[in-house]
Amino acid sequence: MSEVEFAPPPTPDLESYGPNVAYNRERCYQLAQGFFKDAVRRARERHERQKELKLRLENPELLSRREQIWSHSGKLEAKYLRFLRTKEELSNYTVVKTIGKGYFGEVKLVRKRQDGRVYALKRLFKSEMISKEQLPRVRAERDALAESDSEWVVKLFTTFQDNASLYMLMEFLPGGDLMSMLIKYQIFSEDITRFYTAEIIMAIEAIHNLGYIHRDIKPDNILLDRGGHIKLADFGLSTGFRRDHEKSYYQTLLQRPAPPSGRPQNNRHSVNIDEISLTVSNRAQINEWRRSRRLVAYSSVGTPDYIAPELFSTNGYSFEIDWWSLGTIIYECLVGWPPFAAETFHDTYRKIINWPHTLLFPDDIQLSYNAVHLIRSMINAPDARLGRNGAAEIKNHPFFAGVDFTGLRRIRAPFEPPLTSDVDTSAFPVDDLPQEEGFGDGGGSGPGREGVAVGAEDPEMSLPFLGYTFKRFEKSYTA
Amino acid sequence: MSNLFSGISLSQASQSSTNLSIASKLPPLPASPSLSQTIGMMGSPEEALNAYPLPRPLPVWLNPAYARHIVKGNFMTLSARPKTVDKGEWVAHQVVEHYRNLWNFVRVVFEKEEDGKTICNATSCPRMSAGMNHSYTWLNNRFEPIELPAFEYITLMQRWISGKIDDTKIFPTEASGVSFSYNSQITTTALLTGPDEWVGKRSGFPKDFFSICQTIFLQMFRVYAHLYWAHFTEPFYHLNLEKQLNSCFSHFVLTATALDLLKPQELEPMQPLIDLWAANGTFPPESKAYEYANLKAGTRLLQLGGMA
Ligand SMILES: Nc1ncnc2c1ncn2[C@@H]1O[C@H](COP(=O)(O)OP(=O)(O)OP(=O)(O)O)[C@@H](O)[C@H]1O
Ligand SMILES: [Mg+2]
């Protein structure tokens, strides 16, 4: 009898295929990989929930409620399964108001038609984001938000997309952002500053523990929940892009001669002259700056005020850049404006680069020794910066003496948003934002789903944005 | 071919016709023992494998070296129904997930190249087949079986399946319509049995829901079988996607068998691969897929691959 053998494995041969195959291959590869990654995560979470359920069913104190516990679990799981099965699209939501805007997109308060629940929906325009080298990071950052289950990070419920945009459906944080608070109160006491700073430390620590650098810690990315406690937002997609956008923007600026109104760059004193221009006696200038800061947040480049100097260099950076940013926020809370504020971004940028000479404290504002010491330790060279060895060394700074970091969320926040309804937007600059009907241009009219149409490309299937879609199991999902 | 097959006319046994619009009205298939069960009772590993009508040399995908996966660990946890979840809900979920996975691979052979050609086309695959012994026909409007190129068959089938999945009367999506599974220890409402009870009834799934899902799974199985028999090397192996394909297919088989969406005899065209996966531990002994497998044939494949 002749030995049975396998057909010889052919030599892998990509050459014989047409040019589209490489693209199709990559997509297939990523989808399969992504499916199992997701499926394993979901199975693991499901398993945890079942274990918890078992404990509750065995708890003698809950004996009378067993049937209810059982059916509640079954229904909750079923709702999640239906959620997974259905296609999310814009038309599932109605717009209440536009509450925020940034370079890549906008944030709207929306209501889900099916269950009437309120969410914040962030929309990012794909066309603004196509920049190939950045796409792996897009995915990594979306993963970070999706994987985080931290009380310090805005909760992402689901992400979806159509031809024009990516959408992130988040919990709505009705307290507005820290920028609005700073615009309103101009200055915080050291006690209030201590509270917000301590919370921000916890938040930054939580995302660092996930292995993620925020890169864009600034007051308009620090949101307040209904209790007035902070949560970090906006470390999904746009940061990476924008940061690099800024980097090249500043690098070009560097190479160009200074604008006509500025001083010649080879004048070594120019920096020293700029630095003094912003003092308390210069109130008019500060008020002007304060009025414009919202507009700056909407503009294409964004403010460089909170960026660590090493982000502008080509030498790389690490987790400690977020601690620099926090240092500048502490300064701003206590002083009323960020330490390197200037009339133009260009000037701010130069001040940051020259921080050892430009970090000044105004004479007419009284700050405690510990506050100044803390700020100076954080606005510092990366290898000497407080926080480079972890958040603990910041928490141990005397400025925070007596603060119970783990109990922060249980104490009452200094400002609790006075809310009148679930769609109260009084904490948001809604009057400054264009309030068009519905989702405005390009939204809602996108093609819905017709199965997987052969030939026509489903937006979910376009390679750059593959695997963007995400759905979180929601415990509080109501019937 | 071994004479163990005498009595089974292979060409007839596996020439199945499909008109999906009436599929749910077709009488149920006779519950005959599966091929592997018949074979498994006798003979050596070598005889067990030789009993299959396989071409020689054996297809690459039966070589254990190319039957690997991208996932480690027990696939069964992915398809195990959480105890509180209604069976209909779970089946619906699995149908949609497996459909998305399968279509991911079909897309690779279906998408047009710049010259307008697809990898699976009327010339490469003039029939919807899975090896020499299995080909599937479609029923036309006059209920006559017609042979179609695989491309057309799969396209028709895809339209039919997505038509079902997107129909909220068959696959309801309203969050408010959900229910839960019964547990005689805990839930007081009695579990009804009888003609008035069907899978998913309490969650709003229609009476024919389960049989529709069985048909969907059977059709998806045929597509997988076609991908293995006709496209494993071209293109999946060439594109280094064989582990991905294996992983999705083994997950599919485990799910389908665990939930009774495929019957043992329906697995026939892919039986040797299932045997191999049972023998090499991909399918754990407590799984139905393992139960349906012929371990001897699987062991023989491992021996031939130098892995046993
Ligand atoms: N979940 C939310 N709840 C309430 N308001 C939010 C929420 N998310 C964002 N906002 C508001 O919208 C503004 C802009 O949102 P976000 O910072 O996420 O996007 P962005 O600034 O457009 O992004 P980028 O800064 O990367 O361009 C925030 O400053 C905040 O005022
Ligand atoms: Mg922002």
PDB file of N, CA, C and O in Angstrom, chain A residues 1 3-7 9-11 13-14 17-21 24-25 27-29 31 33 35 42 67 70 73 82 85-86 449 451-452, chain B residues 46 56-58 62 66 84 89 97 100-101 104 111-114 158 166 172-174 180-181 183 188 203 235 237-239 244 300 304:
ATOM      1  N   MET A   1       0.850  -1.196   0.000  1.00  0.00           N
ATOM      2  CA  MET A   1       0.000   0.000   0.000  1.00  0.00           C
ATOM      3  C   MET A   1       0.883   1.243   0.000  1.00  0.00           C
ATOM      4  O   MET A   1       1.822   1.363   0.789  1.00  0.00           O
ATOM      5  N   GLU A   3       2.108   4.920   0.760  1.00  0.00           N
ATOM      6  CA  GLU A   3       1.941   5.813   1.913  1.00  0.00           C
ATOM      7  C   GLU A   3       1.109   7.039   1.523  1.00  0.00           C
ATOM      8  O   GLU A   3       1.316   7.656   0.478  1.00  0.00           O
ATOM      9  N   VAL A   4       0.145   7.335   2.375  1.00  0.00           N
ATOM     10  CA  VAL A   4      -0.669   8.531   2.147  1.00  0.00           C
ATOM     11  C   VAL A   4       0.145   9.743   2.556  1.00  0.00           C
ATOM     12  O   VAL A   4       0.759   9.753   3.601  1.00  0.00           O
ATOM     13  N   GLU A   5       0.137  10.745   1.733  1.00  0.00           N
ATOM     14  CA  GLU A   5       0.898  11.937   2.111  1.00  0.00           C
ATOM     15  C   GLU A   5       0.099  13.194   1.843  1.00  0.00           C
ATOM     16  O   GLU A   5      -0.869  13.176   1.099  1.00  0.00           O
ATOM     17  N   PHE A   6       0.557  14.237   2.474  1.00  0.00           N
ATOM     18  CA  PHE A   6      -0.104  15.519   2.270  1.00  0.00           C
ATOM     19  C   PHE A   6       0.422  16.179   1.016  1.00  0.00           C
ATOM     20  O   PHE A   6       1.583  16.000   0.658  1.00  0.00           O
ATOM     21  N   ALA A   7      -0.444  16.905   0.408  1.00  0.00           N
ATOM     22  CA  ALA A   7       0.024  17.724  -0.708  1.00  0.00           C
ATOM     23  C   ALA A   7       1.130  18.617  -0.173  1.00  0.00           C
ATOM     24  O   ALA A   7       1.035  19.119   0.941  1.00  0.00           O
ATOM     25  N   PRO A   9       3.157  21.621   0.869  1.00  0.00           N
ATOM     26  CA  PRO A   9       2.734  23.014   1.068  1.00  0.00           C
ATOM     27  C   PRO A   9       3.384  23.911   0.018  1.00  0.00           C
ATOM     28  O   PRO A   9       4.602  23.864  -0.147  1.00  0.00           O
ATOM     29  N   PRO A  10       2.587  24.624  -0.710  1.00  0.00           N
ATOM     30  CA  PRO A  10       3.171  25.490  -1.736  1.00  0.00           C
ATOM     31  C   PRO A  10       3.937  26.640  -1.083  1.00  0.00           C
ATOM     32  O   PRO A  10       3.722  26.940   0.084  1.00  0.00           O
ATOM     33  N   THR A  11       4.822  27.230  -1.830  1.00  0.00           N
ATOM     34  CA  THR A  11       5.519  28.399  -1.302  1.00  0.00           C
ATOM     35  C   THR A  11       4.548  29.568  -1.305  1.00  0.00           C
ATOM     36  O   THR A  11       3.918  29.829  -2.320  1.00  0.00           O
ATOM     37  N   ASP A  13       2.858  32.751  -1.959  1.00  0.00           N
ATOM     38  CA  ASP A  13       3.119  33.516  -3.154  1.00  0.00           C
ATOM     39  C   ASP A  13       2.102  34.643  -3.275  1.00  0.00           C
ATOM     40  O   ASP A  13       0.976  34.446  -3.703  1.00  0.00           O
ATOM     41  N   LEU A  14       2.520  35.802  -2.864  1.00  0.00           N
ATOM     42  CA  LEU A  14       1.637  36.962  -2.929  1.00  0.00           C
ATOM     43  C   LEU A  14       1.638  37.586  -4.315  1.00  0.00           C
ATOM     44  O   LEU A  14       0.695  38.230  -4.734  1.00  0.00           O
ATOM     45  N   TYR A  17      -1.142  37.593  -7.038  1.00  0.00           N
ATOM     46  CA  TYR A  17      -2.424  38.262  -6.809  1.00  0.00           C
ATOM     47  C   TYR A  17      -2.372  39.729  -7.212  1.00  0.00           C
ATOM     48  O   TYR A  17      -1.315  40.342  -7.276  1.00  0.00           O
ATOM     49  N   GLY A  18      -3.564  40.233  -7.460  1.00  0.00           N
ATOM     50  CA  GLY A  18      -3.668  41.628  -7.858  1.00  0.00           C
ATOM     51  C   GLY A  18      -3.385  42.567  -6.703  1.00  0.00           C
ATOM     52  O   GLY A  18      -3.254  42.135  -5.554  1.00  0.00           O
ATOM     53  N   PRO A  19      -3.315  43.843  -7.005  1.00  0.00           N
ATOM     54  CA  PRO A  19      -2.928  44.836  -5.987  1.00  0.00           C
ATOM     55  C   PRO A  19      -3.920  44.987  -4.834  1.00  0.00           C
ATOM     56  O   PRO A  19      -3.523  45.371  -3.733  1.00  0.00           O
ATOM     57  N   ASN A  20      -5.185  44.684  -5.040  1.00  0.00           N
ATOM     58  CA  ASN A  20      -6.148  44.879  -3.947  1.00  0.00           C
ATOM     59  C   ASN A  20      -6.036  43.824  -2.863  1.00  0.00           C
ATOM     60  O   ASN A  20      -6.533  44.008  -1.766  1.00  0.00           O
ATOM     61  N   VAL A  21      -5.397  42.719  -3.216  1.00  0.00           N
ATOM     62  CA  VAL A  21      -5.380  41.605  -2.286  1.00  0.00           C
ATOM     63  C   VAL A  21      -4.652  41.935  -0.983  1.00  0.00           C
ATOM     64  O   VAL A  21      -5.089  41.548   0.093  1.00  0.00           O
ATOM     65  N   ASN A  24      -7.098  43.647   1.146  1.00  0.00           N
ATOM     66  CA  ASN A  24      -8.113  42.717   1.642  1.00  0.00           C
ATOM     67  C   ASN A  24      -7.551  41.770   2.691  1.00  0.00           C
ATOM     68  O   ASN A  24      -8.222  41.414   3.645  1.00  0.00           O
ATOM     69  N   ARG A  25      -6.314  41.389   2.464  1.00  0.00           N
ATOM     70  CA  ARG A  25      -5.670  40.481   3.400  1.00  0.00           C
ATOM     71  C   ARG A  25      -5.520  41.142   4.767  1.00  0.00           C
ATOM     72  O   ARG A  25      -5.876  40.577   5.785  1.00  0.00           O
ATOM     73  N   ARG A  27      -7.147  43.551   6.017  1.00  0.00           N
ATOM     74  CA  ARG A  27      -8.443  43.763   6.641  1.00  0.00           C
ATOM     75  C   ARG A  27      -8.964  42.468   7.272  1.00  0.00           C
ATOM     76  O   ARG A  27      -9.427  42.446   8.405  1.00  0.00           O
ATOM     77  N   CYS A  28      -8.853  41.395   6.504  1.00  0.00           N
ATOM     78  CA  CYS A  28      -9.315  40.099   6.992  1.00  0.00           C
ATOM     79  C   CYS A  28      -8.530  39.719   8.246  1.00  0.00           C
ATOM     80  O   CYS A  28      -9.082  39.284   9.254  1.00  0.00           O
ATOM     81  N   TYR A  29      -7.227  39.909   8.174  1.00  0.00           N
ATOM     82  CA  TYR A  29      -6.351  39.584   9.288  1.00  0.00           C
ATOM     83  C   TYR A  29      -6.770  40.351  10.540  1.00  0.00           C
ATOM     84  O   TYR A  29      -6.961  39.787  11.606  1.00  0.00           O
ATOM     85  N   LEU A  31      -9.603  41.876  11.196  1.00  0.00           N
ATOM     86  CA  LEU A  31     -10.960  41.572  11.671  1.00  0.00           C
ATOM     87  C   LEU A  31     -10.975  40.276  12.476  1.00  0.00           C
ATOM     88  O   LEU A  31     -11.602  40.194  13.528  1.00  0.00           O
ATOM     89  N   GLN A  33      -8.425  38.796  13.977  1.00  0.00           N
ATOM     90  CA  GLN A  33      -7.671  39.054  15.196  1.00  0.00           C
ATOM     91  C   GLN A  33      -8.549  39.834  16.201  1.00  0.00           C
ATOM     92  O   GLN A  33      -8.640  39.479  17.368  1.00  0.00           O
ATOM     93  N   PHE A  35     -11.787  40.079  16.273  1.00  0.00           N
ATOM     94  CA  PHE A  35     -12.935  39.316  16.751  1.00  0.00           C
ATOM     95  C   PHE A  35     -12.561  38.498  17.973  1.00  0.00           C
ATOM     96  O   PHE A  35     -13.251  38.511  18.985  1.00  0.00           O
ATOM     97  N   ARG A  42     -15.033  39.610  26.126  1.00  0.00           N
ATOM     98  CA  ARG A  42     -16.439  39.526  26.504  1.00  0.00           C
ATOM     99  C   ARG A  42     -16.720  38.265  27.322  1.00  0.00           C
ATOM    100  O   ARG A  42     -17.461  38.290  28.290  1.00  0.00           O
ATOM    101  N   GLU A  67     -35.337  34.949  42.447  1.00  0.00           N
ATOM    102  CA  GLU A  67     -35.972  34.941  41.135  1.00  0.00           C
ATOM    103  C   GLU A  67     -35.719  36.263  40.404  1.00  0.00           C
ATOM    104  O   GLU A  67     -35.416  36.294  39.211  1.00  0.00           O
ATOM    105  N   TRP A  70     -32.118  36.471  39.276  1.00  0.00           N
ATOM    106  CA  TRP A  70     -31.944  35.606  38.098  1.00  0.00           C
ATOM    107  C   TRP A  70     -32.481  36.276  36.832  1.00  0.00           C
ATOM    108  O   TRP A  70     -31.791  36.396  35.826  1.00  0.00           O
ATOM    109  N   SER A  73     -30.491  39.351  35.714  1.00  0.00           N
ATOM    110  CA  SER A  73     -29.243  38.992  35.034  1.00  0.00           C
ATOM    111  C   SER A  73     -29.513  38.555  33.595  1.00  0.00           C
ATOM    112  O   SER A  73     -28.840  38.999  32.670  1.00  0.00           O
ATOM    113  N   ARG A  82     -28.455  42.053  22.324  1.00  0.00           N
ATOM    114  CA  ARG A  82     -29.192  42.777  21.272  1.00  0.00           C
ATOM    115  C   ARG A  82     -28.419  44.008  20.826  1.00  0.00           C
ATOM    116  O   ARG A  82     -28.361  44.327  19.640  1.00  0.00           O
ATOM    117  N   ARG A  85     -25.847  42.970  18.513  1.00  0.00           N
ATOM    118  CA  ARG A  85     -26.371  42.534  17.220  1.00  0.00           C
ATOM    119  C   ARG A  85     -26.777  43.690  16.334  1.00  0.00           C
ATOM    120  O   ARG A  85     -26.775  43.587  15.125  1.00  0.00           O
ATOM    121  N   THR A  86     -27.178  44.775  16.961  1.00  0.00           N
ATOM    122  CA  THR A  86     -27.728  45.850  16.141  1.00  0.00           C
ATOM    123  C   THR A  86     -26.664  46.848  15.749  1.00  0.00           C
ATOM    124  O   THR A  86     -25.658  47.023  16.427  1.00  0.00           O
ATOM    125  N   ARG A 449     -27.602  50.317   6.919  1.00  0.00           N
ATOM    126  CA  ARG A 449     -26.963  49.039   6.703  1.00  0.00           C
ATOM    127  C   ARG A 449     -27.827  48.170   5.808  1.00  0.00           C
ATOM    128  O   ARG A 449     -29.018  48.015   6.035  1.00  0.00           O
ATOM    129  N   GLY A 451     -27.123  44.748   5.146  1.00  0.00           N
ATOM    130  CA  GLY A 451     -26.310  43.554   5.327  1.00  0.00           C
ATOM    131  C   GLY A 451     -24.874  43.907   5.019  1.00  0.00           C
ATOM    132  O   GLY A 451     -24.412  44.988   5.335  1.00  0.00           O
ATOM    133  N   VAL A 452     -24.191  43.039   4.379  1.00  0.00           N
ATOM    134  CA  VAL A 452     -22.873  43.364   3.913  1.00  0.00           C
ATOM    135  C   VAL A 452     -22.960  43.315   2.399  1.00  0.00           C
ATOM    136  O   VAL A 452     -22.884  42.266   1.790  1.00  0.00           O
TER     137      VAL A 452
ATOM    138  N   GLU B  46      -5.374   3.897  10.443  1.00  0.00           N
ATOM    139  CA  GLU B  46      -5.128   4.009   9.008  1.00  0.00           C
ATOM    140  C   GLU B  46      -6.396   3.730   8.218  1.00  0.00           C
ATOM    141  O   GLU B  46      -6.771   4.472   7.310  1.00  0.00           O
ATOM    142  N   ARG B  56      -5.662  11.878  -3.008  1.00  0.00           N
ATOM    143  CA  ARG B  56      -4.268  11.636  -2.614  1.00  0.00           C
ATOM    144  C   ARG B  56      -3.395  12.388  -3.590  1.00  0.00           C
ATOM    145  O   ARG B  56      -3.622  12.288  -4.782  1.00  0.00           O
ATOM    146  N   PRO B  57      -2.394  13.128  -3.170  1.00  0.00           N
ATOM    147  CA  PRO B  57      -2.091  13.363  -1.756  1.00  0.00           C
ATOM    148  C   PRO B  57      -3.207  14.132  -1.032  1.00  0.00           C
ATOM    149  O   PRO B  57      -4.047  14.744  -1.676  1.00  0.00           O
ATOM    150  N   LEU B  58      -3.154  14.076   0.281  1.00  0.00           N
ATOM    151  CA  LEU B  58      -4.192  14.721   1.083  1.00  0.00           C
ATOM    152  C   LEU B  58      -4.126  16.244   0.970  1.00  0.00           C
ATOM    153  O   LEU B  58      -3.050  16.799   0.777  1.00  0.00           O
ATOM    154  N   LEU B  62      -5.408  19.409   5.779  1.00  0.00           N
ATOM    155  CA  LEU B  62      -5.472  18.294   6.719  1.00  0.00           C
ATOM    156  C   LEU B  62      -4.113  17.991   7.339  1.00  0.00           C
ATOM    157  O   LEU B  62      -3.988  17.139   8.203  1.00  0.00           O
ATOM    158  N   TYR B  66      -0.732  22.811   9.305  1.00  0.00           N
ATOM    159  CA  TYR B  66      -1.489  23.953   8.795  1.00  0.00           C
ATOM    160  C   TYR B  66      -2.897  24.019   9.381  1.00  0.00           C
ATOM    161  O   TYR B  66      -3.750  24.737   8.886  1.00  0.00           O
ATOM    162  N   THR B  84     -28.366  32.270  32.643  1.00  0.00           N
ATOM    163  CA  THR B  84     -29.595  33.059  32.772  1.00  0.00           C
ATOM    164  C   THR B  84     -30.158  33.501  31.425  1.00  0.00           C
ATOM    165  O   THR B  84     -31.267  34.023  31.356  1.00  0.00           O
ATOM    166  N   GLU B  89     -32.086  33.992  22.411  1.00  0.00           N
ATOM    167  CA  GLU B  89     -31.238  35.183  22.391  1.00  0.00           C
ATOM    168  C   GLU B  89     -29.790  34.800  22.092  1.00  0.00           C
ATOM    169  O   GLU B  89     -29.088  35.467  21.331  1.00  0.00           O
ATOM    170  N   GLU B  97     -22.738  36.705  14.933  1.00  0.00           N
ATOM    171  CA  GLU B  97     -21.276  36.737  15.052  1.00  0.00           C
ATOM    172  C   GLU B  97     -20.602  35.840  14.031  1.00  0.00           C
ATOM    173  O   GLU B  97     -19.620  36.229  13.399  1.00  0.00           O
ATOM    174  N   ARG B 100     -20.768  37.302  10.545  1.00  0.00           N
ATOM    175  CA  ARG B 100     -19.780  38.369  10.332  1.00  0.00           C
ATOM    176  C   ARG B 100     -18.392  37.783  10.114  1.00  0.00           C
ATOM    177  O   ARG B 100     -17.635  38.234   9.252  1.00  0.00           O
ATOM    178  N   ASN B 101     -18.045  36.768  10.897  1.00  0.00           N
ATOM    179  CA  ASN B 101     -16.731  36.141  10.739  1.00  0.00           C
ATOM    180  C   ASN B 101     -16.564  35.494   9.382  1.00  0.00           C
ATOM    181  O   ASN B 101     -15.574  35.700   8.695  1.00  0.00           O
ATOM    182  N   ASN B 104     -16.107  37.781   6.519  1.00  0.00           N
ATOM    183  CA  ASN B 104     -14.782  38.361   6.507  1.00  0.00           C
ATOM    184  C   ASN B 104     -13.855  37.600   5.548  1.00  0.00           C
ATOM    185  O   ASN B 104     -13.047  38.197   4.836  1.00  0.00           O
ATOM    186  N   GLU B 111     -13.940  39.994  -3.536  1.00  0.00           N
ATOM    187  CA  GLU B 111     -13.760  41.381  -3.928  1.00  0.00           C
ATOM    188  C   GLU B 111     -12.987  41.507  -5.215  1.00  0.00           C
ATOM    189  O   GLU B 111     -12.034  40.793  -5.466  1.00  0.00           O
ATOM    190  N   LYS B 112     -13.435  42.442  -6.030  1.00  0.00           N
ATOM    191  CA  LYS B 112     -12.873  42.576  -7.371  1.00  0.00           C
ATOM    192  C   LYS B 112     -11.463  43.134  -7.342  1.00  0.00           C
ATOM    193  O   LYS B 112     -11.144  44.023  -6.576  1.00  0.00           O
ATOM    194  N   GLU B 113     -10.660  42.576  -8.222  1.00  0.00           N
ATOM    195  CA  GLU B 113      -9.347  43.132  -8.442  1.00  0.00           C
ATOM    196  C   GLU B 113      -9.473  44.294  -9.426  1.00  0.00           C
ATOM    197  O   GLU B 113     -10.564  44.547  -9.957  1.00  0.00           O
ATOM    198  N   GLU B 114      -8.367  44.932  -9.709  1.00  0.00           N
ATOM    199  CA  GLU B 114      -8.421  46.075 -10.623  1.00  0.00           C
ATOM    200  C   GLU B 114      -8.896  45.674 -12.018  1.00  0.00           C
ATOM    201  O   GLU B 114      -9.501  46.466 -12.730  1.00  0.00           O
ATOM    202  N   GLN B 158     -26.013  34.684   0.620  1.00  0.00           N
ATOM    203  CA  GLN B 158     -25.711  35.830   1.487  1.00  0.00           C
ATOM    204  C   GLN B 158     -26.906  36.777   1.563  1.00  0.00           C
ATOM    205  O   GLN B 158     -27.263  37.276   2.622  1.00  0.00           O
ATOM    206  N   ASP B 166     -31.466  40.845   9.192  1.00  0.00           N
ATOM    207  CA  ASP B 166     -31.883  42.243   9.293  1.00  0.00           C
ATOM    208  C   ASP B 166     -33.384  42.401   9.513  1.00  0.00           C
ATOM    209  O   ASP B 166     -33.863  43.518   9.690  1.00  0.00           O
ATOM    210  N   PRO B 172     -35.458  40.084  16.594  1.00  0.00           N
ATOM    211  CA  PRO B 172     -35.871  41.337  17.233  1.00  0.00           C
ATOM    212  C   PRO B 172     -34.708  42.031  17.943  1.00  0.00           C
ATOM    213  O   PRO B 172     -33.806  41.360  18.464  1.00  0.00           O
ATOM    214  N   THR B 173     -34.731  43.355  17.942  1.00  0.00           N
ATOM    215  CA  THR B 173     -33.633  44.112  18.547  1.00  0.00           C
ATOM    216  C   THR B 173     -34.091  45.038  19.668  1.00  0.00           C
ATOM    217  O   THR B 173     -33.264  45.663  20.318  1.00  0.00           O
ATOM    218  N   GLU B 174     -35.396  45.158  19.868  1.00  0.00           N
ATOM    219  CA  GLU B 174     -35.892  46.050  20.921  1.00  0.00           C
ATOM    220  C   GLU B 174     -35.394  45.589  22.289  1.00  0.00           C
ATOM    221  O   GLU B 174     -35.613  44.449  22.696  1.00  0.00           O
ATOM    222  N   PHE B 180     -35.542  35.861  29.819  1.00  0.00           N
ATOM    223  CA  PHE B 180     -34.446  35.156  30.490  1.00  0.00           C
ATOM    224  C   PHE B 180     -34.738  33.665  30.430  1.00  0.00           C
ATOM    225  O   PHE B 180     -35.812  33.242  30.001  1.00  0.00           O
ATOM    226  N   SER B 181     -33.796  32.861  30.859  1.00  0.00           N
ATOM    227  CA  SER B 181     -33.999  31.417  30.762  1.00  0.00           C
ATOM    228  C   SER B 181     -34.656  30.889  32.034  1.00  0.00           C
ATOM    229  O   SER B 181     -34.625  31.540  33.082  1.00  0.00           O
ATOM    230  N   ASN B 183     -35.156  28.264  35.180  1.00  0.00           N
ATOM    231  CA  ASN B 183     -34.363  27.450  36.077  1.00  0.00           C
ATOM    232  C   ASN B 183     -35.335  26.942  37.127  1.00  0.00           C
ATOM    233  O   ASN B 183     -35.849  27.698  37.940  1.00  0.00           O
ATOM    234  N   THR B 188     -40.230  30.592  39.188  1.00  0.00           N
ATOM    235  CA  THR B 188     -41.468  29.921  39.570  1.00  0.00           C
ATOM    236  C   THR B 188     -42.355  29.603  38.378  1.00  0.00           C
ATOM    237  O   THR B 188     -43.064  28.616  38.367  1.00  0.00           O
ATOM    238  N   SER B 203     -38.825  35.628  24.277  1.00  0.00           N
ATOM    239  CA  SER B 203     -38.069  36.823  23.919  1.00  0.00           C
ATOM    240  C   SER B 203     -38.554  37.427  22.608  1.00  0.00           C
ATOM    241  O   SER B 203     -37.920  38.333  22.071  1.00  0.00           O
ATOM    242  N   PRO B 235      -6.719  31.644  -1.867  1.00  0.00           N
ATOM    243  CA  PRO B 235      -5.584  32.476  -1.459  1.00  0.00           C
ATOM    244  C   PRO B 235      -5.147  32.328   0.003  1.00  0.00           C
ATOM    245  O   PRO B 235      -4.108  32.869   0.359  1.00  0.00           O
ATOM    246  N   TYR B 237      -3.804  30.331   2.316  1.00  0.00           N
ATOM    247  CA  TYR B 237      -2.464  29.946   2.714  1.00  0.00           C
ATOM    248  C   TYR B 237      -1.427  30.938   2.185  1.00  0.00           C
ATOM    249  O   TYR B 237      -0.530  31.393   2.895  1.00  0.00           O
ATOM    250  N   HIS B 238      -1.585  31.290   0.919  1.00  0.00           N
ATOM    251  CA  HIS B 238      -0.647  32.250   0.328  1.00  0.00           C
ATOM    252  C   HIS B 238      -0.641  33.580   1.065  1.00  0.00           C
ATOM    253  O   HIS B 238       0.366  34.268   1.127  1.00  0.00           O
ATOM    254  N   LEU B 239      -1.783  33.921   1.591  1.00  0.00           N
ATOM    255  CA  LEU B 239      -1.901  35.210   2.279  1.00  0.00           C
ATOM    256  C   LEU B 239      -1.621  35.092   3.775  1.00  0.00           C
ATOM    257  O   LEU B 239      -1.784  36.052   4.507  1.00  0.00           O
ATOM    258  N   GLN B 244      -6.135  32.111  10.863  1.00  0.00           N
ATOM    259  CA  GLN B 244      -7.353  32.881  11.129  1.00  0.00           C
ATOM    260  C   GLN B 244      -8.579  32.094  10.675  1.00  0.00           C
ATOM    261  O   GLN B 244      -9.583  32.008  11.386  1.00  0.00           O
ATOM    262  N   ARG B 300      -4.606   9.380  13.016  1.00  0.00           N
ATOM    263  CA  ARG B 300      -3.862   9.009  11.817  1.00  0.00           C
ATOM    264  C   ARG B 300      -3.289  10.258  11.128  1.00  0.00           C
ATOM    265  O   ARG B 300      -2.134  10.271  10.705  1.00  0.00           O
ATOM    266  N   LEU B 304       0.579  11.060  10.411  1.00  0.00           N
ATOM    267  CA  LEU B 304       1.117  11.406   9.093  1.00  0.00           C
ATOM    268  C   LEU B 304       1.853  12.732   9.128  1.00  0.00           C
ATOM    269  O   LEU B 304       2.810  12.953   8.402  1.00  0.00           O
TER     270      LEU B 304
END
